[in-house]
PDB file of C-alpha atoms in Angstrom:
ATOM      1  CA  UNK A   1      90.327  92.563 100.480  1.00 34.00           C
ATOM      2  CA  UNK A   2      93.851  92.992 101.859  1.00 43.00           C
ATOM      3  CA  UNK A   3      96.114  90.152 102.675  1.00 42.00           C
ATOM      4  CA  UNK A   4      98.909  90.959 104.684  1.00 37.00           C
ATOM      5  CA  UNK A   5     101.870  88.440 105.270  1.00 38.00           C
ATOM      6  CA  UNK A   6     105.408  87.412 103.648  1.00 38.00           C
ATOM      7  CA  UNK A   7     104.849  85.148 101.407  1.00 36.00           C
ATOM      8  CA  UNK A   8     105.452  87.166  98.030  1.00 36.00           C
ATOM      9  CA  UNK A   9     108.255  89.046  99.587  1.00 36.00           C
ATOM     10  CA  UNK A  10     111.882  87.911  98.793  1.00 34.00           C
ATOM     11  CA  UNK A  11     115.105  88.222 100.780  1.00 32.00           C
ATOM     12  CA  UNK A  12     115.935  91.399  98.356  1.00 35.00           C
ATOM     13  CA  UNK A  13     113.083  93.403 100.238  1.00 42.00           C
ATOM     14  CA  UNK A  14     114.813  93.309 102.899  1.00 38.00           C
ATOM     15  CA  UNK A  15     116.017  96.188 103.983  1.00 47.00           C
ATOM     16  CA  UNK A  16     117.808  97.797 107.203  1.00 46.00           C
ATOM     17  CA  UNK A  17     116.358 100.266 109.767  1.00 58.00           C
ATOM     18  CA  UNK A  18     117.060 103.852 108.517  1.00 67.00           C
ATOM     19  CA  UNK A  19     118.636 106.074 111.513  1.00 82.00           C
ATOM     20  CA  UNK A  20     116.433 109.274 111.555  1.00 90.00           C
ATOM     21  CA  UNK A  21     117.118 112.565 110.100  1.00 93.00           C
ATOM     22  CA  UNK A  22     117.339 115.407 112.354  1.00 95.00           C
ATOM     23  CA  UNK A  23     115.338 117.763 109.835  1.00 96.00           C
ATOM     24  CA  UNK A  24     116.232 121.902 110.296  1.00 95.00           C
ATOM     25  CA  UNK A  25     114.825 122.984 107.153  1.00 97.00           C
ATOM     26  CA  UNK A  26     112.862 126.368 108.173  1.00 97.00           C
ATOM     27  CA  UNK A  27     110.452 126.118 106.203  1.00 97.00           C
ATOM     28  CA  UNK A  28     109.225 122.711 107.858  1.00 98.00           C
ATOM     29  CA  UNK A  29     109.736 123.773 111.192  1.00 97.00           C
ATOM     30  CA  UNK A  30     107.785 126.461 110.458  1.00 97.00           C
ATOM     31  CA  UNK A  31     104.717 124.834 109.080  1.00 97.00           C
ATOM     32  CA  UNK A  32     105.312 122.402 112.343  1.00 97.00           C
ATOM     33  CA  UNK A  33     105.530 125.451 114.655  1.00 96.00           C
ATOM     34  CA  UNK A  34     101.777 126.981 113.172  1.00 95.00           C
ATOM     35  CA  UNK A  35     100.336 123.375 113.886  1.00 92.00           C
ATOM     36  CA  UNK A  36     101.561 123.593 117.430  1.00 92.00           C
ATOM     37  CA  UNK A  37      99.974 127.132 117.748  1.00 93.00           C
ATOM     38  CA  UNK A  38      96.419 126.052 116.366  1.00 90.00           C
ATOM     39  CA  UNK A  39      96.282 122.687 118.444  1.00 88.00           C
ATOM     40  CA  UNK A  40      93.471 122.667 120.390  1.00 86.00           C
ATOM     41  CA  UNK A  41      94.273 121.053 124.067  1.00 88.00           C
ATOM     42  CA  UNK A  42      90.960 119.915 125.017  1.00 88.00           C
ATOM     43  CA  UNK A  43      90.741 117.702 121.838  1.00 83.00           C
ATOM     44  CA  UNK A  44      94.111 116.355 121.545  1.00 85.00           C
ATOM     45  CA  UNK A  45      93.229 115.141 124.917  1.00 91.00           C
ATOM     46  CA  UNK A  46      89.941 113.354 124.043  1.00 87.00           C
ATOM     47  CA  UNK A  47      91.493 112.002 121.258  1.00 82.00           C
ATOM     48  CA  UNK A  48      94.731 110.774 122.896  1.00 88.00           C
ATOM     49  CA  UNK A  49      92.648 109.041 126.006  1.00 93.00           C
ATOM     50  CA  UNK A  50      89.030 108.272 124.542  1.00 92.00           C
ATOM     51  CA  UNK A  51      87.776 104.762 125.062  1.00 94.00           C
ATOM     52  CA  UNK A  52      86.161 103.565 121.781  1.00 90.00           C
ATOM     53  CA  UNK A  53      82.618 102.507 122.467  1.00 93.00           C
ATOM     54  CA  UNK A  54      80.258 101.356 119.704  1.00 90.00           C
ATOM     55  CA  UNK A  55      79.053 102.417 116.323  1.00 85.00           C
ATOM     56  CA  UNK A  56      75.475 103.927 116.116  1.00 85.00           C
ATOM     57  CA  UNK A  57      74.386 103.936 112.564  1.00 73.00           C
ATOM     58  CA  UNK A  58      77.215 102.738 109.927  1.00 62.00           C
ATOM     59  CA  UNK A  59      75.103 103.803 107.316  1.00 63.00           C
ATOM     60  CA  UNK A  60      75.590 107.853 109.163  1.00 64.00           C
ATOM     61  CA  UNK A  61      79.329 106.675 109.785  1.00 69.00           C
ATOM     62  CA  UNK A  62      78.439 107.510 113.486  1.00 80.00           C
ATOM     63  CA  UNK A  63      80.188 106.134 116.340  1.00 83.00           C
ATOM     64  CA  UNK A  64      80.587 106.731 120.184  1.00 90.00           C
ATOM     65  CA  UNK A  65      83.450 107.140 122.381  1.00 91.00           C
ATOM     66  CA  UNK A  66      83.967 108.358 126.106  1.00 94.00           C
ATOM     67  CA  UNK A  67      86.511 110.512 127.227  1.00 94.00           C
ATOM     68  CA  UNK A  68      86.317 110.591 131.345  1.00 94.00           C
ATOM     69  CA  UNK A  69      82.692 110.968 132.398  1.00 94.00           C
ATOM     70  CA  UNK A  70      81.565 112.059 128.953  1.00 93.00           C
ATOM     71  CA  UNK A  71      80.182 109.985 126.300  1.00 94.00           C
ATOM     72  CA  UNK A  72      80.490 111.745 122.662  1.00 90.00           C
ATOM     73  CA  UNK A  73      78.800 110.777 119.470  1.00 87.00           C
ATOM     74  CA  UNK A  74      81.567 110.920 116.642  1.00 82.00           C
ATOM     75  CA  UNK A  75      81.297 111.515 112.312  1.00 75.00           C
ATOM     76  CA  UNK A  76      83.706 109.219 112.153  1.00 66.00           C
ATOM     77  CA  UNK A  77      84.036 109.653 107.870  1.00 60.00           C
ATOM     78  CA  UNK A  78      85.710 113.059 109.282  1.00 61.00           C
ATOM     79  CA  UNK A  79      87.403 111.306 112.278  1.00 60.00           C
ATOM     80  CA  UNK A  80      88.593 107.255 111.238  1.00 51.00           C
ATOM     81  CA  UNK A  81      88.073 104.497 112.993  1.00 41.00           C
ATOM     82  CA  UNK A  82      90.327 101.600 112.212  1.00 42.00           C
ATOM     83  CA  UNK A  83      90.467  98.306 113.952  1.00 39.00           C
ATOM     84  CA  UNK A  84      94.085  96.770 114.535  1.00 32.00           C
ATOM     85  CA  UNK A  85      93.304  94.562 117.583  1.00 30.00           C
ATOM     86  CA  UNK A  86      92.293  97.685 119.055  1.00 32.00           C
ATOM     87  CA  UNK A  87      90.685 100.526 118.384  1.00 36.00           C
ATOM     88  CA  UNK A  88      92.806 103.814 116.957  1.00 37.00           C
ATOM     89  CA  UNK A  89      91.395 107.027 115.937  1.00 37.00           C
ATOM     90  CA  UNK A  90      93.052 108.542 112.597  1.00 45.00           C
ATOM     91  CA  UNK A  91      91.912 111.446 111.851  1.00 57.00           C
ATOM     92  CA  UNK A  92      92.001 111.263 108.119  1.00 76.00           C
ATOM     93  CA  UNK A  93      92.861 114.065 106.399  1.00 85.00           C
ATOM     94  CA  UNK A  94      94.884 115.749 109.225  1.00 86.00           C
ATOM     95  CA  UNK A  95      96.287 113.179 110.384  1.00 87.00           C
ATOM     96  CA  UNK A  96      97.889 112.311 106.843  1.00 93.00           C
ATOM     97  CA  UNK A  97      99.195 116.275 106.704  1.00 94.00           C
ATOM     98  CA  UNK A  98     100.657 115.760 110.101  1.00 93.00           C
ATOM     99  CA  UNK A  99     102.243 112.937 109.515  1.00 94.00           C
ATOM    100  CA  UNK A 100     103.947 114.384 106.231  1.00 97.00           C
ATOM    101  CA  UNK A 101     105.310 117.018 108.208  1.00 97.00           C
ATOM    102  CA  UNK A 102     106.547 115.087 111.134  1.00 96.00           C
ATOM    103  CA  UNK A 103     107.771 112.202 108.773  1.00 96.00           C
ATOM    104  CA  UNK A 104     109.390 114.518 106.237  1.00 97.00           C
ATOM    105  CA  UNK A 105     112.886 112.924 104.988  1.00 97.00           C
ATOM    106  CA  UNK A 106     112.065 110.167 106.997  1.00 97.00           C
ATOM    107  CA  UNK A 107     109.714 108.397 105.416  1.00 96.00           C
ATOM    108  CA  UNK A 108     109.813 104.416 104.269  1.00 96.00           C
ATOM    109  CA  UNK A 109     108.789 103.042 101.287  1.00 96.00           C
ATOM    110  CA  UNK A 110     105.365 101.241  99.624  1.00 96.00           C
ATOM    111  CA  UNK A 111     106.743  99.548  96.286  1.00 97.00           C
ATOM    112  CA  UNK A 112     104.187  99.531  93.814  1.00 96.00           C
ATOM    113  CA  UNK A 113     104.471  96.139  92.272  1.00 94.00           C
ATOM    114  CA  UNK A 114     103.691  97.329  88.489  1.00 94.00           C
ATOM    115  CA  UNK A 115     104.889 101.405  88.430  1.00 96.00           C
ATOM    116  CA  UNK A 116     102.197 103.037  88.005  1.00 97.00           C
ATOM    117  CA  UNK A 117     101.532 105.207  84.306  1.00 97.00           C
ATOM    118  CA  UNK A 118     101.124 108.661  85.065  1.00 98.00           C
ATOM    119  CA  UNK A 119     100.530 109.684  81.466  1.00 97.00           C
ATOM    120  CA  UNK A 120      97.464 107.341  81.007  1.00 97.00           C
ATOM    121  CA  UNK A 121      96.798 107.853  84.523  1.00 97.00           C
ATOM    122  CA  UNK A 122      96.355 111.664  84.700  1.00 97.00           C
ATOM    123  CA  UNK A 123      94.945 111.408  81.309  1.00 97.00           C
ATOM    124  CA  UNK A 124      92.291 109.285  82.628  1.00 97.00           C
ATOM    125  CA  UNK A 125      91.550 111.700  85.776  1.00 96.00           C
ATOM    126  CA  UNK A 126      91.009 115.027  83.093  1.00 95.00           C
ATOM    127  CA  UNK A 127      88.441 112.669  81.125  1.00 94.00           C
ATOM    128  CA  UNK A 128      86.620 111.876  84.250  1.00 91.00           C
ATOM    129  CA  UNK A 129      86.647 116.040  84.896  1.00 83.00           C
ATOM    130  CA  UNK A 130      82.940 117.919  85.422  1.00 71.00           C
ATOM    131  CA  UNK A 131      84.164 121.044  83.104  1.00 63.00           C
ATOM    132  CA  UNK A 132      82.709 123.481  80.403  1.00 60.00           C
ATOM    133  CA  UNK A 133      83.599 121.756  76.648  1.00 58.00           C
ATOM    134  CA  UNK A 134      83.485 125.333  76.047  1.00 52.00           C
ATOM    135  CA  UNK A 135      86.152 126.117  78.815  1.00 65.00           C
ATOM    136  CA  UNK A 136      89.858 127.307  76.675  1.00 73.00           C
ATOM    137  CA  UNK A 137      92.026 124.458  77.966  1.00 81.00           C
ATOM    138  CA  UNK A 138      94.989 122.691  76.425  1.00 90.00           C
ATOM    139  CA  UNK A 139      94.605 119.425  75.334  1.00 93.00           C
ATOM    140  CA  UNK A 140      94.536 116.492  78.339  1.00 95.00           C
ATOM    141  CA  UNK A 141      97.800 115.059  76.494  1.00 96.00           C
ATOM    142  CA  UNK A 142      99.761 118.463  76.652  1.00 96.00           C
ATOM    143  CA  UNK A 143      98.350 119.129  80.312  1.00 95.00           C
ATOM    144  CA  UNK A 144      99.848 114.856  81.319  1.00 97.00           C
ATOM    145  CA  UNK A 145     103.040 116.290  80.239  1.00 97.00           C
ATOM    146  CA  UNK A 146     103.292 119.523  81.652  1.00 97.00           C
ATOM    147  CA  UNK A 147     102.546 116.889  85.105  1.00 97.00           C
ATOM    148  CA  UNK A 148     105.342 114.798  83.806  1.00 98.00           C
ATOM    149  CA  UNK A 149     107.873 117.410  83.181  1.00 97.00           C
ATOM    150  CA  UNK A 150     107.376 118.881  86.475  1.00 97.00           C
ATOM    151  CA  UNK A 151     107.552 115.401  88.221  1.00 98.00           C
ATOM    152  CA  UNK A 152     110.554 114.541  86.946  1.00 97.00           C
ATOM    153  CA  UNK A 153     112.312 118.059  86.860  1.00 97.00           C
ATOM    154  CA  UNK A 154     111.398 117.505  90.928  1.00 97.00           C
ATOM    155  CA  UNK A 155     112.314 113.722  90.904  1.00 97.00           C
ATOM    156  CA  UNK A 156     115.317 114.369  93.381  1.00 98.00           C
ATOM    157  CA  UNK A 157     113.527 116.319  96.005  1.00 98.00           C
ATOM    158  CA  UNK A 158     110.419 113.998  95.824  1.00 98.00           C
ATOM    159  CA  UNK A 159     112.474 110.469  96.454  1.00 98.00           C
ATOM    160  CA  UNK A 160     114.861 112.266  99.262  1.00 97.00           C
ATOM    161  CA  UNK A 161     112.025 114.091 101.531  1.00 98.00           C
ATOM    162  CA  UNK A 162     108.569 112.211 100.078  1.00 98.00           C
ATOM    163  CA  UNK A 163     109.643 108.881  99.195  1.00 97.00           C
ATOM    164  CA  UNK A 164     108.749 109.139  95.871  1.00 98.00           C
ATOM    165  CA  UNK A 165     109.973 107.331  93.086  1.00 98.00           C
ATOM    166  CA  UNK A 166     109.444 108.878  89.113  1.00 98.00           C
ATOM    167  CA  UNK A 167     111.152 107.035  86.835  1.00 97.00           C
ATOM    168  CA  UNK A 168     112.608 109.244  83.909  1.00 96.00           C
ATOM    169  CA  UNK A 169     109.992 107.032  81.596  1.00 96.00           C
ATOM    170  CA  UNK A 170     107.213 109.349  83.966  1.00 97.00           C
ATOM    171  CA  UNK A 171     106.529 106.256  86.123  1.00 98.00           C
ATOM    172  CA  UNK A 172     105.553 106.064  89.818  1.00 98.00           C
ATOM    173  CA  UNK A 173     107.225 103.612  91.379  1.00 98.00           C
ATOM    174  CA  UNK A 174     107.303 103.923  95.024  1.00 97.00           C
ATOM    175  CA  UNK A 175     104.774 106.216  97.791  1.00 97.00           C
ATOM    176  CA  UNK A 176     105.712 107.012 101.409  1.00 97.00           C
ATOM    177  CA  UNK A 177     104.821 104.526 104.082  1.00 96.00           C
ATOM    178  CA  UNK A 178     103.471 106.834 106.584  1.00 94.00           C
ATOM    179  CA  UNK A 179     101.848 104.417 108.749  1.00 90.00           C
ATOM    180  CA  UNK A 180     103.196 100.709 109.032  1.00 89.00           C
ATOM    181  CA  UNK A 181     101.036  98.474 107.351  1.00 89.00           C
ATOM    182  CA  UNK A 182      98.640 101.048 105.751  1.00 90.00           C
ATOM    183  CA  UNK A 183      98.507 101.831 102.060  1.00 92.00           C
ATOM    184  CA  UNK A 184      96.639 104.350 100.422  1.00 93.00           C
ATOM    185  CA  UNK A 185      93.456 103.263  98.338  1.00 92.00           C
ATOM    186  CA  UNK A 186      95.418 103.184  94.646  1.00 94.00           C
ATOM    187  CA  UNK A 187      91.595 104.151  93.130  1.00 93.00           C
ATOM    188  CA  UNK A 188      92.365 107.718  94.081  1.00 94.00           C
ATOM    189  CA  UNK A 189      95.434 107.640  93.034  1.00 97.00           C
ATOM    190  CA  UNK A 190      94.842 109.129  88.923  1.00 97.00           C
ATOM    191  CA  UNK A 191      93.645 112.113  90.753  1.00 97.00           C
ATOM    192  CA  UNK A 192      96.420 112.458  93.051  1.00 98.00           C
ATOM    193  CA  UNK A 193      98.895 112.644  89.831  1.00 98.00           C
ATOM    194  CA  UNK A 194      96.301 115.365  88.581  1.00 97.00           C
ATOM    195  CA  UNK A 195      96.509 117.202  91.665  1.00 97.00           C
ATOM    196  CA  UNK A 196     100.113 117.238  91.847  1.00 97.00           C
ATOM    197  CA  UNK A 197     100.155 118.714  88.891  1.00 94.00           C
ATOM    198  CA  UNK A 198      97.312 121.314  89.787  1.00 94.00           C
ATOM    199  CA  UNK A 199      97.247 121.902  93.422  1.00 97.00           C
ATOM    200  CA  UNK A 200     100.572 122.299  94.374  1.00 98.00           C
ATOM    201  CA  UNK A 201     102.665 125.140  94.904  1.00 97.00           C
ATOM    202  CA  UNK A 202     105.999 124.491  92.985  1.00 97.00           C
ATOM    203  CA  UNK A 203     107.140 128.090  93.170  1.00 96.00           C
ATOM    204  CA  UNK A 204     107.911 128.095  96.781  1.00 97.00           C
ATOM    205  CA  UNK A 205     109.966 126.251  99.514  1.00 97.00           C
ATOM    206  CA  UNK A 206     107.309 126.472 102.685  1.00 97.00           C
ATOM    207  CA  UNK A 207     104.381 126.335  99.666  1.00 97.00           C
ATOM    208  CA  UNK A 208     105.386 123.603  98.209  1.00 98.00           C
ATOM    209  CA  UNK A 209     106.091 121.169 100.916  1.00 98.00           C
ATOM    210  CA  UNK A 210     102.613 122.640 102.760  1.00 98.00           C
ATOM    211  CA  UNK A 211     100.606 121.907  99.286  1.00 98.00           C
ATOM    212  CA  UNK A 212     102.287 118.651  98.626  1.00 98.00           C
ATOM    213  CA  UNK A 213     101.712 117.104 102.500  1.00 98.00           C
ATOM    214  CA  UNK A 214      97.836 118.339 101.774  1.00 95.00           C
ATOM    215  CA  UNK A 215      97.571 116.505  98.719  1.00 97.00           C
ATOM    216  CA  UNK A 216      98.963 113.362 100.297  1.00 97.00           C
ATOM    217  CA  UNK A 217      96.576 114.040 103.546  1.00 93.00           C
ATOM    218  CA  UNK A 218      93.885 113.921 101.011  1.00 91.00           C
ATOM    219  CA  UNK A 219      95.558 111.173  99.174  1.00 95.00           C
ATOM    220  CA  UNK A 220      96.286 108.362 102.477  1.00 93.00           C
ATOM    221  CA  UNK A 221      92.979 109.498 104.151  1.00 87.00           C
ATOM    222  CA  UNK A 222      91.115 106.190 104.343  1.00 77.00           C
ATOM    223  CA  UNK A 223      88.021 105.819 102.211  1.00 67.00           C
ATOM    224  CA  UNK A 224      85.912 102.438 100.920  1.00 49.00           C
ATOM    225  CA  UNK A 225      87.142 101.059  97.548  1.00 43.00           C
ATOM    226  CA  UNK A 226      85.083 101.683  94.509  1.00 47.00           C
ATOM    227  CA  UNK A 227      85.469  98.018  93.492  1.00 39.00           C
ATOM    228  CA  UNK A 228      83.936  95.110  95.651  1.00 42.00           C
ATOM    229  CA  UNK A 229      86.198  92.872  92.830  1.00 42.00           C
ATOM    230  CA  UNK A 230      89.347  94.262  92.886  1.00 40.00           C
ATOM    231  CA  UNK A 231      92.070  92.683  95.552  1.00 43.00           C
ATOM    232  CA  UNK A 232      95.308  94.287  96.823  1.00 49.00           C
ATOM    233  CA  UNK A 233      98.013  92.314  98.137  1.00 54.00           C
ATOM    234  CA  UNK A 234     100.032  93.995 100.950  1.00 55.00           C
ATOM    235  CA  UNK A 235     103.133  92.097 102.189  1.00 60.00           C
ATOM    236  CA  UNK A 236     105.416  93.002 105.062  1.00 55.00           C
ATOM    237  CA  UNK A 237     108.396  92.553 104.768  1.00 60.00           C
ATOM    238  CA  UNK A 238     109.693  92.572 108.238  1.00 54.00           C
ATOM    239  CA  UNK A 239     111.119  96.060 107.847  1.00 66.00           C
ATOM    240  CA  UNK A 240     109.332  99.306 109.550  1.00 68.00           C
ATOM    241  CA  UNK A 241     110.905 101.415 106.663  1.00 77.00           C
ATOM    242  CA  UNK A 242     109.584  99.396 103.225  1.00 78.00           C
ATOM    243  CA  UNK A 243     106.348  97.373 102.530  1.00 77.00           C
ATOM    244  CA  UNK A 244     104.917  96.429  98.915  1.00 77.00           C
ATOM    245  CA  UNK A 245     101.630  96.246  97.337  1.00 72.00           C
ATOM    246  CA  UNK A 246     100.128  94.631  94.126  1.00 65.00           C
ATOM    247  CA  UNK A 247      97.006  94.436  92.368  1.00 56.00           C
ATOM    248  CA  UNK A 248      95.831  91.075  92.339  1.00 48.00           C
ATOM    249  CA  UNK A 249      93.420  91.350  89.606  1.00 48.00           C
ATOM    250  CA  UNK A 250      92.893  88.983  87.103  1.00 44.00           C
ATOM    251  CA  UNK A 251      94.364  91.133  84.334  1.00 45.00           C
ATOM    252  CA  UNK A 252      97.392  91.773  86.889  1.00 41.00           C
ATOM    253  CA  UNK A 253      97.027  95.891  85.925  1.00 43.00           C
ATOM    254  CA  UNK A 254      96.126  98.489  87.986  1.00 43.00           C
ATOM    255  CA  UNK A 255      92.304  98.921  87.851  1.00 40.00           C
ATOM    256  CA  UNK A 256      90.524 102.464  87.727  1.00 43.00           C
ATOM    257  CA  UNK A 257      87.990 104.340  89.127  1.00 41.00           C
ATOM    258  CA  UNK A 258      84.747 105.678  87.488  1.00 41.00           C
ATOM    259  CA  UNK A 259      84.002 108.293  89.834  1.00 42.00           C
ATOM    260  CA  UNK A 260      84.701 112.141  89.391  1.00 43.00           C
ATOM    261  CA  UNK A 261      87.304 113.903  90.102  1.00 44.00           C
ATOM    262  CA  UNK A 262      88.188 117.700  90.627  1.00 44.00           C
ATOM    263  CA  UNK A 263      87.793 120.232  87.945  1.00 46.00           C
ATOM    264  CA  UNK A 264      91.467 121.025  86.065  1.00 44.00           C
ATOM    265  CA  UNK A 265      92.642 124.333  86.106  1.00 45.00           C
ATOM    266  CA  UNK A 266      94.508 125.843  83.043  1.00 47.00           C
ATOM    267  CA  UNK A 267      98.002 124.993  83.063  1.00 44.00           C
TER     268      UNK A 267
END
């Protein structure tokens, strides 16, 4: 369950309105400029001007909406549905990529309440791996650090344009707030750390920031938790630029998933 109000947040949240950053980098306006290219007109304008109608079988994850005199029948597990007082249509995955390209260097914050381990954290992810014993990999503890090394070597870049605090002790402390009032599911996030450590292109400008935004698409795109027990406290803190988020557990630590993740390349 998520609680949302101010009543955990103190006056030192607070913090003032960031002006915008006009961003040039080529590389992102280049990535924006191919998006532009592949849009496809007649959906952006269903999707900008449906009217939501009804779901049809939860357990399917199908819905209906209308778009003029046309009434469509929707997956939406590949296309969102969220209720804020009204209907909005997220379209997961993509939207989450968009949104780190258009929000790049301009995101807010999410302050993780306890920073989160990546060490034990990626750790756990390559245990929960579906991979050949047989397979020559290093062992999980030497593949955590290469994670950690690069995270931190990259701790600069990550805070200015991603919002995304590692502490030199190879913490995560803060994630970008890409939508207000909307925080990732923290369940996924031991294989996020993996996948940053797998999946991304660190070798190049446009690769890296194209690799990174996918991984955080993946990442923010909405999903139920794994655990009917555990409860996340959200709090706004009357700023569109920060918000923060605790586990409310009993044990006050950040609870983890059982299900699989990816298989680990060789690093």
């Amino acid at each position: 369950s998520k609680n949302i109000g101010n009543s955990n947040v103190g006056s030192s949240n607070l913090k003032r309105k960031r002006e915008r950053f006009d961003v040039r980098l080529t590389s992102i306006l280049t990535l924006r400029k191919r998006l532009k290219e592949i849009e496809h007109k007649g959906l952006t304008e269903l999707l900008a001007n449906h009217t939501f109608v009804g779901c049809v079988d939860d357990s399917l994850t199908l819905a209906l909406v209308q778009h003029q005199t046309k009434l469509y029948m929707v997956n939406y597990n590949v296309l969102r549905l969220t209720n804020y007082c009204k209907f909005i249509l997220c379209i997961s995955e993509e939207l989450f990529y968009q949104l780190a390209l258009h929000g790049f260097h301009n995101f807010g914050f999410i302050h993780l309440s306890i920073p989160a381990p990546i060490r034990e954290l990626t750790i756990f992810a390559l245990e929960s791996c579906d991979h050949d014993k047989s397979e020559d990999l290093k062992p999980n503890e030497e593949i955590s650090q290469i994670i950690i090394d690069q995270l931190i070597s990259r701790k600069e870049m990550l805070l200015e344009y991603f919002s995304m605090t590692i502490t030199e002790n190879g913490e995560l402390a803060t994630l970008p707030l890409m939508l207000k009032g909307y925080a990732p599911n923290l369940d996924k996030l031991p294989t996020f750390l993996l996948r940053l450590g797998t999946e991304v292109d660190w070798e190049t400008e446009t690769g890296c920031f194209e690799t990174l935004s996918r991984e955080l698409g993946l990442f923010y795109a909405p999903e139920p938790p794994n655990f009917s027990n555990i409860s996340t406290s959200i709090s706004n803190n009357q700023d569109d630029n920060s918000m923060d988020i605790c586990d409310t557990s009993k044990d006050n630590s950040l609870l983890l998933p059982k299900g699989k993740v990816p298989k680990k390349k060789q690093i």
